[in-house]
């Protein structure tokens, strides 16, 4: 990754033009030409530096739902619980964290009602309480990652 | 026409605003925009829409907040951001909005939310995610935030990630209803 790749990543996280030639427009703002920008995006995607070039959706406004949930299984039972939780297709990602509440995962479901169902199913399968921590208010941040 | 980030929103009740044509359009680009000179024309050709229709509909979906943002989606670990901490605060409810906006203003904060307390087990109601290249960097960011937003007296906890099990992102069953 060189300085041009870094400029692409730093400048194209928040906004991308909605115009007939969006790559040409974005490239111009970076001092590149269209072909060069497309070629570099292809390489960054192939290398896995980028997961994709495209949209991030707002689950609730698509009719689906997202929530953050936490559990605090005892450390000696953590692996078993993690395997069960990760086996649910609705679990989008899961992190082990340093705290009594040591497991934090995001649930993404196609229907709002499904969140409560999945939480009950996880509680039943693991034998531990799941704490639902849905967002009440979101504070939007700007640029995500500086390369 | 630039797609800009909305600065702040209070979560409203579930309110789908997309129709079937929107779902097909969102499904067509959910794994990425074509890397070609006229990507919106290419999408339109697949869906039987004109380039202008695709552009106008995406603009509307962006304004309606269905598309949160549009651009490169990075794998932060691959960029050297090895350390991430979820920092949670116990703040008076009436101050949560103001403090949330203050925290969200830092460029090392990648997510910031107000969430419910779960008393007595969990007292914290304001969450932010700090990414850094090391633990030391994350802790230095935290100290800076505490001073800048006057958080010295508010209880908080720092939950560093030990392990990431799964990161697939949300996958939506678009166009299947």
mmCIF file of C-alpha atoms in Angstrom:
data_model
loop_
_atom_site.group_PDB
_atom_site.id
_atom_site.type_symbol
_atom_site.label_atom_id
_atom_site.label_comp_id
_atom_site.label_asym_id
_atom_site.label_seq_id
_atom_site.Cartn_x
_atom_site.Cartn_y
_atom_site.Cartn_z
ATOM 1 C CA UNK A 1 0.000 0.000 0.000
ATOM 2 C CA UNK A 2 1.476 3.352 -0.998
ATOM 3 C CA UNK A 3 0.536 6.981 -0.430
ATOM 4 C CA UNK A 4 -2.031 6.929 -3.246
ATOM 5 C CA UNK A 5 -3.767 3.855 -1.788
ATOM 6 C CA UNK A 6 -3.860 5.585 1.583
ATOM 7 C CA UNK A 7 -5.366 8.699 0.038
ATOM 8 C CA UNK A 8 -8.034 6.565 -1.642
ATOM 9 C CA UNK A 9 -8.961 4.828 1.616
ATOM 10 C CA UNK A 10 -8.947 8.047 3.621
ATOM 11 C CA UNK A 11 -11.038 9.977 1.120
ATOM 12 C CA UNK A 12 -13.579 7.425 -0.023
ATOM 13 C CA UNK A 13 -14.958 6.166 3.293
ATOM 14 C CA UNK A 14 -17.728 8.649 3.801
ATOM 15 C CA UNK A 15 -18.820 9.875 0.426
ATOM 16 C CA UNK A 16 -18.954 8.647 -3.140
ATOM 17 C CA UNK A 17 -20.489 10.639 -5.981
ATOM 18 C CA UNK A 18 -23.903 9.786 -7.381
ATOM 19 C CA UNK A 19 -23.241 10.845 -10.935
ATOM 20 C CA UNK A 20 -22.817 9.191 -14.324
ATOM 21 C CA UNK A 21 -19.054 8.837 -13.982
ATOM 22 C CA UNK A 22 -18.554 8.543 -10.211
ATOM 23 C CA UNK A 23 -15.091 6.988 -10.396
ATOM 24 C CA UNK A 24 -13.902 9.720 -12.742
ATOM 25 C CA UNK A 25 -15.280 12.363 -10.388
ATOM 26 C CA UNK A 26 -13.761 10.742 -7.272
ATOM 27 C CA UNK A 27 -10.464 10.200 -9.089
ATOM 28 C CA UNK A 28 -10.281 13.853 -10.088
ATOM 29 C CA UNK A 29 -10.603 14.945 -6.469
ATOM 30 C CA UNK A 30 -7.612 12.712 -5.678
ATOM 31 C CA UNK A 31 -5.561 13.876 -8.661
ATOM 32 C CA UNK A 32 -5.875 10.482 -10.383
ATOM 33 C CA UNK A 33 -7.555 9.350 -13.549
ATOM 34 C CA UNK A 34 -10.528 7.037 -13.608
ATOM 35 C CA UNK A 35 -8.688 3.908 -14.787
ATOM 36 C CA UNK A 36 -6.031 4.311 -12.121
ATOM 37 C CA UNK A 37 -8.628 4.580 -9.328
ATOM 38 C CA UNK A 38 -10.553 1.528 -10.562
ATOM 39 C CA UNK A 39 -7.350 -0.510 -10.939
ATOM 40 C CA UNK A 40 -6.219 0.367 -7.404
ATOM 41 C CA UNK A 41 -9.636 -0.438 -5.907
ATOM 42 C CA UNK A 42 -9.493 -3.837 -7.631
ATOM 43 C CA UNK A 43 -6.110 -4.546 -6.068
ATOM 44 C CA UNK A 44 -7.150 -3.362 -2.580
ATOM 45 C CA UNK A 45 -10.189 -5.649 -2.777
ATOM 46 C CA UNK A 46 -8.156 -8.611 -4.024
ATOM 47 C CA UNK A 47 -5.625 -8.107 -1.191
ATOM 48 C CA UNK A 48 -8.390 -8.039 1.395
ATOM 49 C CA UNK A 49 -7.551 -4.540 2.644
ATOM 50 C CA UNK A 50 -11.072 -3.585 1.634
ATOM 51 C CA UNK A 51 -14.018 -5.906 2.175
ATOM 52 C CA UNK A 52 -16.023 -4.133 -0.493
ATOM 53 C CA UNK A 53 -16.655 -0.902 -2.264
ATOM 54 C CA UNK A 54 -20.283 -0.086 -1.849
ATOM 55 C CA UNK A 55 -23.052 0.756 0.585
ATOM 56 C CA UNK A 56 -23.634 0.177 4.281
ATOM 57 C CA UNK A 57 -27.326 -0.195 5.004
ATOM 58 C CA UNK A 58 -29.458 0.826 7.931
ATOM 59 C CA UNK A 59 -31.041 -2.463 9.028
ATOM 60 C CA UNK A 60 -34.056 -0.957 10.781
ATOM 61 C CA UNK A 61 -35.068 1.076 7.760
ATOM 62 C CA UNK A 62 -34.963 -2.023 5.606
ATOM 63 C CA UNK A 63 -37.523 -3.596 7.917
ATOM 64 C CA UNK A 64 -34.930 -5.695 9.714
ATOM 65 C CA UNK A 65 -33.337 -5.153 13.094
ATOM 66 C CA UNK A 66 -29.906 -4.969 14.690
ATOM 67 C CA UNK A 67 -28.939 -5.110 18.318
ATOM 68 C CA UNK A 68 -25.911 -5.492 20.536
ATOM 69 C CA UNK A 69 -26.125 -8.267 23.117
ATOM 70 C CA UNK A 70 -23.848 -9.265 25.985
ATOM 71 C CA UNK A 71 -23.306 -12.355 28.104
ATOM 72 C CA UNK A 72 -21.107 -13.210 31.074
ATOM 73 C CA UNK A 73 -20.469 -16.943 31.021
ATOM 74 C CA UNK A 74 -17.872 -18.207 33.523
ATOM 75 C CA UNK A 75 -14.422 -18.316 31.878
ATOM 76 C CA UNK A 76 -14.227 -22.118 32.092
ATOM 77 C CA UNK A 77 -17.448 -22.426 30.083
ATOM 78 C CA UNK A 78 -16.656 -19.634 27.636
ATOM 79 C CA UNK A 79 -15.614 -21.793 24.674
ATOM 80 C CA UNK A 80 -18.759 -23.893 24.738
ATOM 81 C CA UNK A 81 -20.961 -20.808 24.893
ATOM 82 C CA UNK A 82 -18.999 -19.124 22.094
ATOM 83 C CA UNK A 83 -19.477 -22.134 19.810
ATOM 84 C CA UNK A 84 -23.226 -22.124 20.411
ATOM 85 C CA UNK A 85 -23.584 -18.371 19.927
ATOM 86 C CA UNK A 86 -21.442 -18.326 16.774
ATOM 87 C CA UNK A 87 -23.568 -21.100 15.313
ATOM 88 C CA UNK A 88 -26.591 -18.802 15.054
ATOM 89 C CA UNK A 89 -26.754 -17.290 11.550
ATOM 90 C CA UNK A 90 -28.211 -14.091 13.063
ATOM 91 C CA UNK A 91 -24.939 -13.432 14.945
ATOM 92 C CA UNK A 92 -23.090 -10.983 12.699
ATOM 93 C CA UNK A 93 -19.967 -10.673 14.813
ATOM 94 C CA UNK A 94 -18.824 -11.675 18.221
ATOM 95 C CA UNK A 95 -15.986 -10.374 20.394
ATOM 96 C CA UNK A 96 -14.448 -11.713 23.566
ATOM 97 C CA UNK A 97 -13.786 -8.720 25.817
ATOM 98 C CA UNK A 98 -11.934 -8.157 29.073
ATOM 99 C CA UNK A 99 -14.720 -7.715 31.619
ATOM 100 C CA UNK A 100 -17.149 -9.751 33.700
ATOM 101 C CA UNK A 101 -19.410 -9.230 30.675
ATOM 102 C CA UNK A 102 -16.921 -11.078 28.515
ATOM 103 C CA UNK A 103 -18.887 -11.793 25.327
ATOM 104 C CA UNK A 104 -20.415 -9.121 23.063
ATOM 105 C CA UNK A 105 -22.140 -9.874 19.796
ATOM 106 C CA UNK A 106 -24.320 -8.174 17.222
ATOM 107 C CA UNK A 107 -27.582 -9.765 16.138
ATOM 108 C CA UNK A 108 -28.951 -8.889 12.695
ATOM 109 C CA UNK A 109 -32.367 -10.228 11.829
ATOM 110 C CA UNK A 110 -34.694 -9.794 8.923
ATOM 111 C CA UNK A 111 -37.677 -9.049 11.180
ATOM 112 C CA UNK A 112 -37.720 -7.037 14.435
ATOM 113 C CA UNK A 113 -39.624 -9.791 16.264
ATOM 114 C CA UNK A 114 -36.834 -12.255 15.547
ATOM 115 C CA UNK A 115 -34.392 -10.446 17.912
ATOM 116 C CA UNK A 116 -36.308 -11.553 20.999
ATOM 117 C CA UNK A 117 -36.717 -15.069 19.653
ATOM 118 C CA UNK A 118 -32.994 -15.487 18.982
ATOM 119 C CA UNK A 119 -32.141 -14.150 22.445
ATOM 120 C CA UNK A 120 -34.483 -16.716 24.038
ATOM 121 C CA UNK A 121 -33.018 -19.485 21.893
ATOM 122 C CA UNK A 122 -29.455 -18.555 22.909
ATOM 123 C CA UNK A 123 -30.437 -18.435 26.590
ATOM 124 C CA UNK A 124 -32.030 -21.843 26.324
ATOM 125 C CA UNK A 125 -29.122 -23.399 24.412
ATOM 126 C CA UNK A 126 -26.394 -21.972 26.682
ATOM 127 C CA UNK A 127 -28.129 -21.809 30.058
ATOM 128 C CA UNK A 128 -27.021 -18.198 30.625
ATOM 129 C CA UNK A 129 -28.801 -14.858 30.469
ATOM 130 C CA UNK A 130 -28.397 -12.704 27.370
ATOM 131 C CA UNK A 131 -28.514 -8.949 27.994
ATOM 132 C CA UNK A 132 -30.055 -7.057 25.119
ATOM 133 C CA UNK A 133 -28.468 -3.613 24.667
ATOM 134 C CA UNK A 134 -30.320 -2.057 21.720
ATOM 135 C CA UNK A 135 -29.306 1.409 20.622
ATOM 136 C CA UNK A 136 -31.484 4.221 21.927
ATOM 137 C CA UNK A 137 -29.628 7.019 20.223
ATOM 138 C CA UNK A 138 -26.833 7.081 17.681
ATOM 139 C CA UNK A 139 -24.134 9.723 17.476
ATOM 140 C CA UNK A 140 -22.697 9.772 13.997
ATOM 141 C CA UNK A 141 -18.977 9.791 13.463
ATOM 142 C CA UNK A 142 -17.123 11.007 10.410
ATOM 143 C CA UNK A 143 -14.113 9.331 8.844
ATOM 144 C CA UNK A 144 -13.606 5.760 10.003
ATOM 145 C CA UNK A 145 -10.031 4.639 9.553
ATOM 146 C CA UNK A 146 -6.918 6.425 8.528
ATOM 147 C CA UNK A 147 -4.655 4.228 6.431
ATOM 148 C CA UNK B 1 -23.946 15.386 -5.621
ATOM 149 C CA UNK B 2 -22.031 13.951 -2.680
ATOM 150 C CA UNK B 3 -23.326 11.377 -0.222
ATOM 151 C CA UNK B 4 -22.774 12.877 3.190
ATOM 152 C CA UNK B 5 -22.920 11.375 6.646
ATOM 153 C CA UNK B 6 -25.906 12.372 8.763
ATOM 154 C CA UNK B 7 -24.622 13.814 12.013
ATOM 155 C CA UNK B 8 -27.058 12.651 14.632
ATOM 156 C CA UNK B 9 -30.301 10.724 14.965
ATOM 157 C CA UNK B 10 -32.576 9.497 17.677
ATOM 158 C CA UNK B 11 -33.715 5.982 16.897
ATOM 159 C CA UNK B 12 -37.267 5.930 15.639
ATOM 160 C CA UNK B 13 -39.616 2.939 15.774
ATOM 161 C CA UNK B 14 -39.190 0.355 13.039
ATOM 162 C CA UNK B 15 -40.427 1.984 9.908
ATOM 163 C CA UNK B 16 -39.574 0.301 6.643
ATOM 164 C CA UNK B 17 -39.499 2.869 3.887
ATOM 165 C CA UNK B 18 -38.361 0.737 0.982
ATOM 166 C CA UNK B 19 -40.531 -0.851 -1.667
ATOM 167 C CA UNK B 20 -39.888 -3.963 -3.766
ATOM 168 C CA UNK B 21 -38.027 -2.066 -6.486
ATOM 169 C CA UNK B 22 -35.768 -0.514 -3.829
ATOM 170 C CA UNK B 23 -35.041 -3.930 -2.357
ATOM 171 C CA UNK B 24 -33.975 -5.236 -5.754
ATOM 172 C CA UNK B 25 -31.720 -2.234 -6.223
ATOM 173 C CA UNK B 26 -30.190 -2.580 -2.742
ATOM 174 C CA UNK B 27 -29.689 -6.313 -3.299
ATOM 175 C CA UNK B 28 -27.910 -5.641 -6.594
ATOM 176 C CA UNK B 29 -25.259 -3.468 -4.917
ATOM 177 C CA UNK B 30 -25.045 -4.989 -1.431
ATOM 178 C CA UNK B 31 -21.799 -6.830 -2.159
ATOM 179 C CA UNK B 32 -20.293 -3.895 -3.988
ATOM 180 C CA UNK B 33 -20.710 -1.384 -6.766
ATOM 181 C CA UNK B 34 -19.420 -2.518 -10.202
ATOM 182 C CA UNK B 35 -15.872 -1.284 -10.774
ATOM 183 C CA UNK B 36 -16.581 0.145 -14.183
ATOM 184 C CA UNK B 37 -16.838 3.586 -15.692
ATOM 185 C CA UNK B 38 -20.663 3.832 -15.547
ATOM 186 C CA UNK B 39 -21.596 1.616 -12.579
ATOM 187 C CA UNK B 40 -25.116 2.998 -12.159
ATOM 188 C CA UNK B 41 -25.886 2.356 -15.827
ATOM 189 C CA UNK B 42 -24.614 -1.210 -15.418
ATOM 190 C CA UNK B 43 -26.845 -1.805 -12.379
ATOM 191 C CA UNK B 44 -29.774 -0.254 -14.214
ATOM 192 C CA UNK B 45 -29.259 -2.549 -17.207
ATOM 193 C CA UNK B 46 -29.542 -5.549 -14.889
ATOM 194 C CA UNK B 47 -32.743 -4.272 -13.300
ATOM 195 C CA UNK B 48 -34.476 -2.699 -16.267
ATOM 196 C CA UNK B 49 -33.926 0.848 -14.995
ATOM 197 C CA UNK B 50 -32.239 3.816 -16.612
ATOM 198 C CA UNK B 51 -29.004 5.194 -15.221
ATOM 199 C CA UNK B 52 -30.846 8.329 -14.080
ATOM 200 C CA UNK B 53 -33.492 6.255 -12.295
ATOM 201 C CA UNK B 54 -30.807 4.341 -10.401
ATOM 202 C CA UNK B 55 -29.006 7.538 -9.409
ATOM 203 C CA UNK B 56 -32.226 9.258 -8.320
ATOM 204 C CA UNK B 57 -33.377 6.251 -6.283
ATOM 205 C CA UNK B 58 -29.999 5.830 -4.563
ATOM 206 C CA UNK B 59 -29.995 9.520 -3.734
ATOM 207 C CA UNK B 60 -33.427 9.149 -2.167
ATOM 208 C CA UNK B 61 -32.406 6.019 -0.217
ATOM 209 C CA UNK B 62 -29.393 7.913 1.082
ATOM 210 C CA UNK B 63 -31.513 10.884 2.150
ATOM 211 C CA UNK B 64 -34.012 8.532 3.808
ATOM 212 C CA UNK B 65 -31.130 7.030 5.768
ATOM 213 C CA UNK B 66 -31.566 3.523 4.349
ATOM 214 C CA UNK B 67 -28.040 3.769 2.960
ATOM 215 C CA UNK B 68 -25.921 4.962 5.855
ATOM 216 C CA UNK B 69 -22.825 5.553 3.840
ATOM 217 C CA UNK B 70 -21.320 4.607 0.553
ATOM 218 C CA UNK B 71 -17.671 4.042 -0.209
ATOM 219 C CA UNK B 72 -14.737 1.869 0.801
ATOM 220 C CA UNK B 73 -15.427 -0.635 3.580
ATOM 221 C CA UNK B 74 -12.088 -1.390 5.241
ATOM 222 C CA UNK B 75 -10.905 -4.370 7.196
ATOM 223 C CA UNK B 76 -9.401 -2.416 10.078
ATOM 224 C CA UNK B 77 -7.124 -5.208 11.252
ATOM 225 C CA UNK B 78 -5.404 -5.208 7.852
ATOM 226 C CA UNK B 79 -4.713 -1.488 8.229
ATOM 227 C CA UNK B 80 -2.798 -2.091 11.443
ATOM 228 C CA UNK B 81 -5.594 -1.184 13.861
ATOM 229 C CA UNK B 82 -4.901 -4.197 16.042
ATOM 230 C CA UNK B 83 -6.411 -2.888 19.246
ATOM 231 C CA UNK B 84 -9.995 -1.940 19.878
ATOM 232 C CA UNK B 85 -11.733 -1.042 23.079
ATOM 233 C CA UNK B 86 -15.381 -0.556 23.822
ATOM 234 C CA UNK B 87 -15.478 2.249 26.383
ATOM 235 C CA UNK B 88 -18.698 2.531 28.349
ATOM 236 C CA UNK B 89 -19.808 5.395 30.571
ATOM 237 C CA UNK B 90 -22.398 5.850 33.269
ATOM 238 C CA UNK B 91 -23.680 9.340 32.515
ATOM 239 C CA UNK B 92 -26.800 11.136 33.744
ATOM 240 C CA UNK B 93 -29.508 10.483 31.153
ATOM 241 C CA UNK B 94 -30.125 14.171 30.585
ATOM 242 C CA UNK B 95 -26.446 14.699 29.660
ATOM 243 C CA UNK B 96 -26.143 11.663 27.406
ATOM 244 C CA UNK B 97 -26.949 13.430 24.117
ATOM 245 C CA UNK B 98 -24.515 16.257 24.682
ATOM 246 C CA UNK B 99 -21.709 13.947 25.807
ATOM 247 C CA UNK B 100 -22.413 11.502 22.958
ATOM 248 C CA UNK B 101 -22.013 14.301 20.444
ATOM 249 C CA UNK B 102 -18.777 15.359 22.107
ATOM 250 C CA UNK B 103 -17.320 11.832 21.950
ATOM 251 C CA UNK B 104 -18.437 11.296 18.366
ATOM 252 C CA UNK B 105 -16.418 14.320 17.293
ATOM 253 C CA UNK B 106 -13.059 12.547 17.656
ATOM 254 C CA UNK B 107 -11.693 10.862 14.572
ATOM 255 C CA UNK B 108 -10.504 7.803 16.530
ATOM 256 C CA UNK B 109 -14.077 7.083 17.658
ATOM 257 C CA UNK B 110 -15.699 4.760 15.166
ATOM 258 C CA UNK B 111 -19.089 4.155 16.822
ATOM 259 C CA UNK B 112 -21.001 5.987 19.523
ATOM 260 C CA UNK B 113 -24.390 4.999 20.964
ATOM 261 C CA UNK B 114 -26.662 5.496 23.935
ATOM 262 C CA UNK B 115 -28.031 2.158 25.158
ATOM 263 C CA UNK B 116 -30.180 1.064 28.125
ATOM 264 C CA UNK B 117 -28.706 0.236 31.540
ATOM 265 C CA UNK B 118 -29.318 -3.275 32.872
ATOM 266 C CA UNK B 119 -29.366 -2.638 36.603
ATOM 267 C CA UNK B 120 -28.069 -3.949 38.886
ATOM 268 C CA UNK B 121 -25.614 -5.886 36.701
ATOM 269 C CA UNK B 122 -24.799 -3.159 34.186
ATOM 270 C CA UNK B 123 -24.864 0.555 34.987
ATOM 271 C CA UNK B 124 -23.413 1.979 31.759
ATOM 272 C CA UNK B 125 -25.522 3.840 29.194
ATOM 273 C CA UNK B 126 -23.128 5.541 26.746
ATOM 274 C CA UNK B 127 -20.868 3.465 24.506
ATOM 275 C CA UNK B 128 -18.057 4.363 22.175
ATOM 276 C CA UNK B 129 -15.582 2.293 20.216
ATOM 277 C CA UNK B 130 -11.944 3.370 20.032
ATOM 278 C CA UNK B 131 -9.607 1.773 17.520
ATOM 279 C CA UNK B 132 -5.867 2.136 17.778
ATOM 280 C CA UNK B 133 -2.646 0.575 16.602
ATOM 281 C CA UNK B 134 -1.774 -0.442 20.170
ATOM 282 C CA UNK B 135 -3.269 -0.473 23.654
ATOM 283 C CA UNK B 136 -1.113 2.497 24.576
ATOM 284 C CA UNK B 137 -2.530 4.473 21.692
ATOM 285 C CA UNK B 138 -6.104 3.588 22.702
ATOM 286 C CA UNK B 139 -5.433 4.640 26.309
ATOM 287 C CA UNK B 140 -3.856 7.913 25.167
ATOM 288 C CA UNK B 141 -6.952 8.617 23.043
ATOM 289 C CA UNK B 142 -9.142 7.879 26.054
ATOM 290 C CA UNK B 143 -7.253 10.281 28.290
ATOM 291 C CA UNK B 144 -7.537 12.997 25.672
ATOM 292 C CA UNK B 145 -11.306 12.419 25.387
ATOM 293 C CA UNK B 146 -11.833 12.470 29.140
ATOM 294 C CA UNK B 147 -10.140 15.829 29.400
ATOM 295 C CA UNK B 148 -11.710 17.349 26.339
ATOM 296 C CA UNK B 149 -15.323 16.344 27.146
ATOM 297 C CA UNK B 150 -14.982 16.841 30.954
ATOM 298 C CA UNK B 151 -15.664 13.226 31.820
ATOM 299 C CA UNK B 152 -13.253 13.024 34.783
ATOM 300 C CA UNK B 153 -15.937 12.352 37.388
ATOM 301 C CA UNK B 154 -18.067 9.927 35.387
ATOM 302 C CA UNK B 155 -17.660 6.165 36.010
ATOM 303 C CA UNK B 156 -16.474 4.226 33.003
ATOM 304 C CA UNK B 157 -15.041 0.858 32.004
ATOM 305 C CA UNK B 158 -12.679 -0.070 29.174
ATOM 306 C CA UNK B 159 -13.420 -3.401 27.513
ATOM 307 C CA UNK B 160 -10.509 -4.328 25.253
ATOM 308 C CA UNK B 161 -11.230 -7.017 22.722
ATOM 309 C CA UNK B 162 -9.398 -10.261 23.393
ATOM 310 C CA UNK B 163 -10.536 -12.138 20.339
ATOM 311 C CA UNK B 164 -12.770 -11.697 17.342
ATOM 312 C CA UNK B 165 -14.765 -14.803 16.544
ATOM 313 C CA UNK B 166 -16.822 -13.739 13.651
ATOM 314 C CA UNK B 167 -16.959 -10.705 11.410
ATOM 315 C CA UNK B 168 -19.220 -11.239 8.492
ATOM 316 C CA UNK B 169 -21.240 -8.071 8.791
ATOM 317 C CA UNK B 170 -24.979 -8.113 8.493
ATOM 318 C CA UNK B 171 -26.350 -9.909 5.467
ATOM 319 C CA UNK B 172 -29.841 -8.917 4.450
ATOM 320 C CA UNK B 173 -32.240 -11.178 2.647
ATOM 321 C CA UNK B 174 -33.114 -8.445 0.189
ATOM 322 C CA UNK B 175 -35.691 -8.997 -2.478
ATOM 323 C CA UNK B 176 -36.956 -12.196 -0.937
ATOM 324 C CA UNK B 177 -40.147 -10.942 0.603
#
